[in-house]
Short mmCIF file of C-alpha atoms in Angstrom, two decimals:
data_model
loop_
_atom_site.label_atom_id
_atom_site.label_comp_id
_atom_site.label_asym_id
_atom_site.label_seq_id
_atom_site.Cartn_x
_atom_site.Cartn_y
_atom_site.Cartn_z
CA MET P 1 38.12 59.13 34.92
CA PHE P 2 35.02 59.02 37.35
CA GLY P 3 34.78 56.36 39.96
CA GLY P 4 31.72 55.17 41.92
CA VAL P 5 30.10 54.59 45.45
CA ASN P 6 30.66 51.06 47.06
CA ALA P 7 27.48 49.09 47.62
CA PRO P 8 25.89 48.83 51.09
CA ALA P 9 27.48 46.69 53.58
CA ASN P 10 25.79 43.31 54.51
CA SER P 11 23.21 43.50 51.52
CA PRO P 12 23.60 42.26 47.87
CA HIS P 13 24.03 44.91 45.33
CA LEU P 14 24.24 44.67 41.58
CA ARG P 15 26.19 46.95 39.53
CA LYS P 16 26.87 46.91 35.99
CA SER P 17 30.43 47.17 34.40
CA GLY P 18 29.26 47.13 30.89
CA SER P 19 26.92 44.80 30.50
CA ARG P 20 28.17 42.38 33.00
CA PRO P 21 26.26 42.19 36.49
CA VAL P 22 28.44 42.09 39.28
CA VAL P 23 27.56 40.76 42.87
CA TYR P 24 28.97 42.54 45.91
CA ASP P 25 28.84 41.89 49.56
CA LEU P 26 27.10 38.78 50.07
CA ASP P 27 26.49 37.81 53.61
CA GLU P 28 27.92 34.87 55.39
CA HIS P 29 24.61 32.83 55.02
CA GLU P 30 24.71 33.35 51.44
CA VAL P 31 28.21 32.72 50.97
CA GLU P 32 27.92 29.25 52.75
CA ASN P 33 24.88 28.28 50.96
CA GLY P 34 26.44 29.21 47.57
CA ILE P 35 29.66 27.13 48.31
CA GLU P 36 27.44 24.25 49.35
CA GLU P 37 25.27 24.32 46.40
CA GLY P 38 28.56 24.62 44.14
CA LEU P 39 30.42 21.85 45.80
CA LEU P 40 27.46 19.41 46.22
CA HIS P 41 27.99 17.46 42.83
CA PRO P 42 31.97 17.66 42.86
CA VAL P 43 32.23 16.23 46.28
CA GLU P 44 29.41 13.46 45.62
CA ALA P 45 31.35 12.35 42.34
CA ASP P 46 34.63 12.05 44.48
CA ASP P 47 33.05 9.90 46.89
CA SER P 48 31.51 7.77 44.19
CA LYS P 49 34.96 7.31 42.86
CA GLY P 50 36.24 6.29 46.18
CA GLY P 51 38.59 9.26 46.21
CA THR P 52 39.25 11.89 48.92
CA PRO P 53 36.77 14.77 48.52
CA VAL P 54 38.61 17.90 47.56
CA SER P 55 37.20 21.48 47.88
CA ALA P 56 37.18 23.48 44.60
CA ALA P 57 38.08 26.49 46.56
CA ALA P 58 41.09 24.73 48.13
CA MET P 59 42.17 23.96 44.47
CA MET P 60 42.20 27.53 43.60
CA PRO P 61 45.36 29.79 44.47
CA SER P 62 44.79 32.38 46.91
CA PRO P 63 43.87 35.91 45.74
CA ILE P 64 47.25 37.12 47.55
CA LEU P 65 49.48 34.41 45.67
CA LEU P 66 47.49 35.28 42.40
CA TRP P 67 48.35 38.92 42.92
CA ARG P 68 51.79 38.33 43.60
CA PHE P 69 51.97 36.38 40.33
CA LYS P 70 50.41 39.13 38.33
CA VAL P 71 53.04 41.57 39.69
CA LEU P 72 55.83 39.29 38.79
CA LEU P 73 54.53 39.01 35.30
CA PHE P 74 54.25 42.83 35.17
CA PHE P 75 57.93 43.27 36.37
CA ILE P 76 59.01 40.53 33.88
CA TRP P 77 57.17 42.52 31.18
CA GLY P 78 58.77 45.85 32.26
CA PHE P 79 62.11 44.32 32.04
CA ILE P 80 61.66 42.73 28.56
CA CYS P 81 60.40 46.26 27.29
CA CYS P 82 63.54 48.20 28.84
CA LYS P 83 66.04 45.56 27.50
CA VAL P 84 64.50 45.25 23.92
CA GLY P 85 64.39 49.35 23.89
CA TRP P 86 67.78 50.05 25.16
CA ASP P 87 69.28 47.36 22.80
CA SER P 88 67.52 48.93 19.69
CA VAL P 89 68.31 52.32 20.69
CA MET P 90 72.15 51.18 20.90
CA ARG P 91 72.01 49.98 17.18
CA MET P 92 71.41 53.70 16.16
CA SER P 93 74.17 56.20 15.30
CA ALA P 94 74.88 58.68 18.23
CA ASP P 95 73.96 61.89 16.24
CA LYS P 96 70.53 59.94 15.35
CA ARG P 97 69.89 58.87 18.60
CA ASP P 98 68.55 62.00 20.31
CA LEU P 99 66.39 63.27 17.44
CA PHE P 100 64.57 59.79 17.42
CA LEU P 101 64.08 59.66 21.12
CA TYR P 102 62.66 63.03 20.99
CA GLU P 103 60.22 62.01 18.18
CA ALA P 104 59.27 58.84 20.14
CA PHE P 105 58.66 60.54 23.43
CA LEU P 106 56.51 63.10 21.30
CA TYR P 107 54.22 60.21 20.29
CA PHE P 108 54.08 58.14 23.54
CA ASN P 109 54.42 60.35 26.38
CA PRO P 110 50.77 62.16 25.99
CA LEU P 111 49.26 58.56 26.77
CA LEU P 112 51.91 57.92 29.37
CA LEU P 113 50.96 61.07 31.23
CA ALA P 114 47.30 60.08 30.66
CA ALA P 115 48.01 56.87 32.25
CA LEU P 116 49.75 58.46 35.40
CA MET P 117 46.56 60.41 35.69
CA VAL P 118 44.49 57.60 35.74
CA TRP P 119 46.51 55.69 38.23
CA LEU P 120 46.26 58.78 40.62
CA TRP P 121 42.67 59.48 40.07
CA GLY P 122 42.24 55.69 41.30
CA ILE P 123 44.25 56.69 44.48
CA ASN P 124 42.04 59.70 45.11
CA LEU P 125 38.93 57.44 44.76
CA TRP P 126 40.36 54.72 47.18
CA PHE P 127 41.16 57.58 49.69
CA PHE P 128 37.66 58.78 49.25
CA ALA P 129 35.97 55.42 50.01
CA GLN P 130 38.26 54.96 53.07
CA GLY P 131 37.17 58.48 54.24
CA GLY P 132 33.52 57.86 53.66
CA VAL P 133 33.13 60.29 50.90
CA ASN P 134 30.24 59.72 48.89
CA TYR P 135 31.89 61.08 45.65
CA ALA P 136 29.22 59.41 43.67
CA LYS P 137 26.85 62.34 45.18
CA ILE P 138 29.39 64.70 44.73
CA PHE P 139 29.76 64.08 40.85
CA ASP P 140 26.21 63.15 40.19
CA LEU P 141 26.89 59.93 39.18
CA ASP P 142 24.72 56.92 38.93
CA GLN P 143 25.00 53.61 40.25
CA SER P 144 27.03 51.92 37.10
CA HIS P 145 30.31 54.04 37.05
CA LEU P 146 33.58 52.82 38.03
CA THR P 147 35.10 52.10 41.48
CA HIS P 148 38.71 52.68 42.40
CA ARG P 149 39.63 49.01 41.39
CA GLU P 150 38.26 49.50 37.90
CA ILE P 151 39.93 52.62 37.50
CA TRP P 152 43.15 50.77 38.46
CA LYS P 153 42.43 48.12 36.01
CA CYS P 154 42.12 50.67 33.19
CA ALA P 155 45.26 52.17 34.19
CA THR P 156 47.09 48.77 34.15
CA TRP P 157 45.98 48.22 30.69
CA MET P 158 47.12 51.48 29.71
CA THR P 159 50.52 50.89 31.40
CA ILE P 160 51.03 47.94 29.61
CA ILE P 161 49.93 48.69 26.05
CA VAL P 162 51.29 52.17 25.63
CA PRO P 163 55.11 50.89 26.64
CA THR P 164 54.75 48.03 24.61
CA SER P 165 53.75 49.83 21.45
CA MET P 166 56.59 52.18 22.17
CA THR P 167 59.01 49.28 22.48
CA ALA P 168 57.87 47.93 19.05
CA TYR P 169 58.15 51.38 17.65
CA ILE P 170 61.83 51.46 18.71
CA TYR P 171 62.81 47.96 17.86
CA LEU P 172 61.14 48.17 14.08
CA TYR P 173 62.65 51.63 13.38
CA SER P 174 66.18 50.48 14.64
CA HIS P 175 66.09 47.23 12.26
CA GLY P 176 65.09 49.07 9.27
CA GLU P 177 61.30 48.27 9.42
CA VAL P 178 60.41 51.89 8.80
CA SER P 179 56.68 51.50 7.53
CA TYR P 180 55.83 49.24 10.39
CA ALA P 181 57.26 51.29 12.82
CA ALA P 182 55.29 54.23 11.74
CA SER P 183 52.08 52.17 12.10
CA GLN P 184 52.51 51.69 15.72
CA PRO P 185 51.56 55.15 16.91
CA VAL P 186 49.00 55.27 14.40
CA LEU P 187 47.32 52.38 15.71
CA LEU P 188 47.75 53.03 19.11
CA TYR P 189 45.86 56.42 18.91
CA ALA P 190 43.13 54.81 16.62
CA ALA P 191 42.54 52.01 19.32
CA ALA P 192 42.26 54.64 22.00
CA VAL P 193 39.79 56.71 20.19
CA MET P 194 37.71 53.57 19.18
CA VAL P 195 37.43 52.42 23.02
CA LEU P 196 36.42 55.93 24.04
CA ILE P 197 33.57 56.33 21.46
CA PHE P 198 32.75 52.84 20.78
CA PRO P 199 28.92 53.07 20.96
CA PHE P 200 27.91 49.71 22.51
CA ASP P 201 27.49 48.72 26.01
CA ILE P 202 30.93 47.26 26.66
CA PHE P 203 34.14 48.72 27.77
CA TYR P 204 32.28 50.85 30.63
CA PHE P 205 29.71 52.39 28.27
CA SER P 206 27.93 54.59 31.00
CA SER P 207 31.31 55.97 32.19
CA ARG P 208 32.40 56.69 28.87
CA TYR P 209 29.29 58.44 27.90
CA PHE P 210 29.65 60.44 31.19
CA PHE P 211 33.02 61.84 30.55
CA LEU P 212 32.20 62.67 27.02
CA ARG P 213 29.13 64.31 27.81
CA THR P 214 31.14 66.34 30.52
CA LEU P 215 33.62 67.28 27.65
CA TRP P 216 30.97 68.35 25.70
CA ARG P 217 29.45 70.74 28.33
CA ILE P 218 33.01 71.99 28.78
CA VAL P 219 33.41 73.08 25.08
CA PHE P 220 30.13 74.31 25.04
CA PRO P 221 29.11 75.85 28.49
CA LEU P 222 25.39 76.78 27.30
CA GLN P 223 24.04 75.63 30.59
CA ALA P 224 24.63 76.14 34.32
CA ILE P 225 28.02 75.20 35.18
CA SER P 226 28.21 71.98 37.47
CA PHE P 227 30.79 70.95 39.86
CA THR P 228 31.86 68.16 37.48
CA ASP P 229 32.30 70.85 34.55
CA PHE P 230 34.51 73.02 36.64
CA PHE P 231 36.44 70.05 38.24
CA LEU P 232 37.11 68.24 34.94
CA ALA P 233 37.99 71.67 33.22
CA ASP P 234 40.52 72.33 35.98
CA ILE P 235 42.04 68.85 35.53
CA LEU P 236 42.40 69.72 31.70
CA THR P 237 44.44 72.69 32.14
CA SER P 238 46.71 70.52 34.07
CA MET P 239 47.21 68.53 31.00
CA ALA P 240 47.84 71.52 28.28
CA LYS P 241 51.03 70.01 27.27
CA VAL P 242 49.60 66.70 26.76
CA PHE P 243 47.13 68.13 24.39
CA SER P 244 50.02 70.23 22.61
CA ASP P 245 51.80 66.79 22.13
CA LEU P 246 48.55 65.32 20.81
CA GLU P 247 48.20 67.74 18.32
CA ARG P 248 51.69 67.55 17.02
CA SER P 249 51.40 63.84 16.96
CA VAL P 250 48.30 63.51 15.05
CA CYS P 251 49.46 66.13 12.59
CA ARG P 252 52.41 64.16 11.78
CA MET P 253 50.34 61.19 11.29
CA VAL P 254 48.06 62.78 8.86
CA HIS P 255 50.97 64.11 6.97
CA ARG P 256 52.77 60.64 7.05
CA GLN P 257 55.60 62.09 8.90
CA VAL P 258 56.04 59.42 11.52
CA ALA P 259 59.48 58.01 11.53
CA THR P 260 60.75 60.52 9.38
CA ILE P 261 62.74 63.62 9.97
CA ALA P 262 60.64 66.13 7.84
CA TRP P 263 59.57 67.48 10.82
CA LEU P 264 62.78 69.07 11.50
CA GLU P 265 62.41 71.26 8.33
CA ALA P 266 61.61 75.02 9.50
CA ASP P 267 58.89 75.17 7.09
CA SER P 268 57.09 71.89 8.21
CA VAL P 269 53.55 72.06 8.77
CA CYS P 270 54.11 70.09 11.86
CA GLY P 271 57.11 71.70 13.09
CA SER P 272 57.78 73.63 16.35
CA HIS P 273 56.81 76.84 14.54
CA SER P 274 53.37 75.81 13.76
CA VAL P 275 50.64 78.20 14.78
CA ALA P 276 48.36 75.18 15.94
CA ILE P 277 50.74 74.51 18.82
CA PRO P 278 49.95 77.74 20.98
CA LEU P 279 46.05 77.36 20.05
CA VAL P 280 45.97 73.89 21.55
CA LEU P 281 47.89 74.91 24.40
CA VAL P 282 45.58 77.74 25.25
CA LEU P 283 42.26 75.87 24.59
CA PRO P 284 41.91 74.42 28.09
CA TYR P 285 42.24 77.96 29.62
CA LEU P 286 39.81 79.20 26.96
CA PHE P 287 37.36 76.58 27.88
CA ARG P 288 37.93 77.68 31.83
CA LEU P 289 37.64 81.26 30.81
CA ASN P 290 34.24 80.43 29.41
CA GLN P 291 32.96 78.85 32.50
CA CYS P 292 34.16 81.74 34.51
CA LEU P 293 32.17 84.10 32.28
CA ARG P 294 29.05 81.69 32.33
CA GLN P 295 29.38 81.55 36.31
CA TYR P 296 29.54 85.51 36.63
CA LYS P 297 26.57 85.64 34.32
CA ASP P 298 24.54 83.29 36.57
CA THR P 299 25.86 84.29 39.97
CA GLY P 300 27.07 88.01 39.67
CA GLU P 301 30.51 86.92 41.48
CA LYS P 302 33.57 89.16 40.35
CA THR P 303 35.80 86.80 41.62
CA THR P 304 35.20 84.48 39.14
CA LEU P 305 36.12 86.99 36.46
CA LEU P 306 39.64 87.39 38.40
CA ASN P 307 39.91 83.63 38.30
CA GLY P 308 39.60 83.58 34.40
CA VAL P 309 42.26 86.16 33.55
CA VAL P 310 45.18 85.82 36.00
CA ASN P 311 47.63 83.04 35.92
CA SER P 312 49.99 81.81 38.89
CA SER P 313 49.61 84.36 41.48
CA TYR P 314 45.59 84.71 41.70
CA SER P 315 45.54 80.74 40.68
CA PHE P 316 47.13 80.04 43.83
CA TYR P 317 45.10 82.09 45.61
CA TRP P 318 42.00 80.61 44.34
CA ASP P 319 43.27 77.04 45.16
CA VAL P 320 43.92 77.91 48.85
CA ASN P 321 40.98 80.23 49.43
CA GLN P 322 38.30 79.14 47.16
CA ASP P 323 38.83 75.51 46.07
CA TRP P 324 40.13 74.24 49.47
CA ASP P 325 38.53 76.81 51.64
CA LEU P 326 41.48 77.33 53.66
CA SER P 327 40.99 81.12 54.15
CA GLY P 328 43.47 82.54 56.57
CA PHE P 329 45.10 79.21 56.89
CA THR P 330 42.68 78.80 59.81
CA ARG P 331 42.83 75.18 59.61
CA ILE P 332 46.68 74.95 60.03
CA PHE P 333 46.40 76.45 63.60
CA LYS P 334 42.97 75.72 64.76
CA PHE P 335 42.01 72.02 65.15
CA ASN P 336 39.08 72.17 67.54
CA LYS P 337 36.68 70.53 65.09
CA PRO P 338 38.45 67.85 63.22
CA HIS P 339 37.54 67.58 59.61
CA LEU P 340 36.73 64.55 57.45
CA PHE P 341 40.28 62.87 56.92
CA SER P 342 41.64 63.81 60.26
CA HIS P 343 41.89 60.10 61.20
CA MET P 344 44.03 59.33 58.10
CA LEU P 345 45.89 62.32 56.89
CA HIS P 346 44.25 65.39 56.59
CA GLY P 347 43.94 67.57 59.74
CA ARG P 348 47.90 67.22 60.38
CA ARG P 349 49.75 70.32 60.16
CA TRP P 350 52.75 69.21 57.93
CA VAL P 351 50.44 67.99 55.45
CA TYR P 352 48.70 71.58 54.94
CA PHE P 353 52.19 73.21 54.90
CA TRP P 354 53.50 70.30 52.57
CA VAL P 355 50.48 71.14 50.11
CA ILE P 356 50.39 74.86 50.32
CA GLY P 357 53.98 75.24 49.81
CA SER P 358 54.48 72.77 46.93
CA ASN P 359 51.28 73.84 45.21
CA LEU P 360 52.78 77.34 45.15
CA VAL P 361 56.01 75.99 43.81
CA LEU P 362 54.62 73.85 41.27
CA ARG P 363 52.30 76.54 40.19
CA CYS P 364 55.35 78.46 39.05
CA THR P 365 57.14 75.50 37.23
CA TRP P 366 56.19 77.22 33.83
CA THR P 367 59.43 79.28 34.32
CA TYR P 368 61.31 76.24 32.83
CA LYS P 369 60.33 77.55 29.46
CA LEU P 370 62.51 80.59 30.09
CA SER P 371 65.50 78.44 29.61
CA ALA P 372 66.09 77.40 25.87
CA HIS P 373 68.18 74.46 27.26
CA LEU P 374 65.31 73.17 29.50
CA ARG P 375 62.56 73.86 27.07
CA HIS P 376 64.03 71.86 24.24
CA ASN P 377 64.98 68.78 26.63
CA TYR P 378 62.40 66.08 26.19
CA LEU P 379 63.05 64.33 29.44
CA THR P 380 62.70 67.78 31.44
CA VAL P 381 59.61 68.79 29.62
CA PHE P 382 58.02 65.29 30.47
CA PHE P 383 59.18 65.56 34.30
CA ILE P 384 57.62 68.96 34.63
CA ALA P 385 54.25 67.83 32.94
CA ALA P 386 54.40 64.94 35.40
CA LEU P 387 54.92 67.40 38.24
CA GLU P 388 51.81 69.34 37.19
CA ILE P 389 49.71 66.32 37.33
CA PHE P 390 51.15 65.41 40.74
CA ARG P 391 50.09 68.82 41.82
CA ARG P 392 46.68 68.47 40.41
CA PHE P 393 46.53 65.00 42.19
CA GLN P 394 46.95 66.43 45.64
CA TRP P 395 44.69 69.44 44.71
CA ILE P 396 41.77 66.88 44.01
CA PHE P 397 41.99 65.78 47.61
CA PHE P 398 41.25 68.85 49.23
CA ARG P 399 38.86 70.23 46.62
CA VAL P 400 36.62 67.51 46.98
CA GLU P 401 36.86 67.45 50.52
CA ASN P 402 35.53 71.13 50.65
CA GLU P 403 32.83 70.16 48.09
CA TRP P 404 31.85 67.48 50.37
CA ASN P 405 32.02 69.62 53.63
CA LYS P 406 29.57 72.11 51.81
CA MET P 407 27.19 69.68 50.91
CA ASN P 408 26.87 68.24 54.42
CA SER P 409 26.34 71.68 55.98
CA LYS P 410 23.65 72.38 53.38
CA SER P 411 22.28 68.98 54.30
CA HIS P 412 22.61 69.68 58.28
CA SER P 413 21.14 73.30 57.91
CA HIS P 414 18.11 71.77 55.89
CA LEU P 415 17.64 69.27 58.59
CA LEU P 416 17.65 71.85 61.22
CA VAL P 417 15.02 73.78 59.44
CA ASN P 418 12.66 70.84 59.28
CA GLU P 419 13.01 69.92 62.76
CA ILE P 420 11.97 73.54 63.72
CA SER P 421 8.99 73.41 61.38
CA ASN P 422 8.08 70.12 63.03
CA ASP P 423 8.53 71.36 66.44
CA GLU P 424 6.39 74.34 65.70
CA GLU P 425 3.66 72.38 64.26
CA LYS P 426 3.71 70.18 67.15
CA LEU P 427 3.57 73.10 69.34
CA LEU P 428 0.77 74.48 67.50
CA HIS P 429 -1.04 71.33 67.36
CA SER P 430 -0.80 71.07 71.35
CA ILE P 431 -2.23 74.51 71.81
CA ASN P 432 -5.16 74.03 69.46
CA TYR P 433 -5.64 70.70 71.48
CA SER P 434 -5.46 72.62 74.86
CA VAL P 435 -7.77 75.20 73.81
#
């Protein structure tokens, strides 16, 4: 889920996407030469045949037209999936319909929420690129990581594949092909794991390796905690419900309960009373607690201990005061020194009021669990989980901005120290010369 920095302007830059080199930012002279060389032979061939020379570029559709065509295909595909899914659900009896949809959402909503997170992460990276934030430096990335366009490409494929598999699952089950229906989530999950751990240099190998290595550092915080470790661990805490549903889905696949009603039985090993469910829910917070303990060991800051044992109230304070550095809400009322994104979105008062207020409200969305009616409604649960991902999405903007400002201030301080040292050396040299 980590992206990359754009190539320098007006210079050719090679970057790896898998093992495929891609050329960026060719200057005007290079482009003209490339077009002339590429079109030289076709034009001569047309002249020899007595025909009118036609540019190959003119024969290609414009990028805007091609993009519109892709969007049209996407909406057509979405309409087909909705139509097939709706007709398939309507074939079922009313008493069986809700139970089946609950199970279908259980298998596919984790990956749908993951796709949403990837889409929003692409928006984050695009925003940082527009604001001039060198997020590759912040996350300590190499030059072969993903840009926001590649992130959106991954999100697009996830958005296509997951609902297609879900539609096939509903269609096959409603038409009596239970065994084929049961294979759909199994194949989907197996494919997702294979793409993630594939050991060869395709499918953005370096980015996948970086992601898996960071996960390993989060699970086993045996080293000093980096910003990337903290950052990803915070995101994982917002996806606790995703991990819980993943555990239940995988459990049913292992025990061959997919497309069955065995999970309704009270003594089912994968039922709602399974002890594994609360364990999986608490894992992201346990990882975060371990990081806080490790940071306390390294720095001695007692606030890190408070961050690891208190949930909503102190977490809200931590977001505002520590992660965003909005202590005393000074940025809301004092804009004498515009910040990084003032020309786009940050620096406007209503933005900060909205972010702080919505963050406080969304921090308390866990209270829906106090209502038995709401916590057993799969649509409500899905909506609440999506809201938490959205809260984390807007949190990312201010968290990364704060880190970037810290890095810039450190660099500025280091530059001032070097300038002072150079001035002192020049002064001493001039004194010695005079003497």
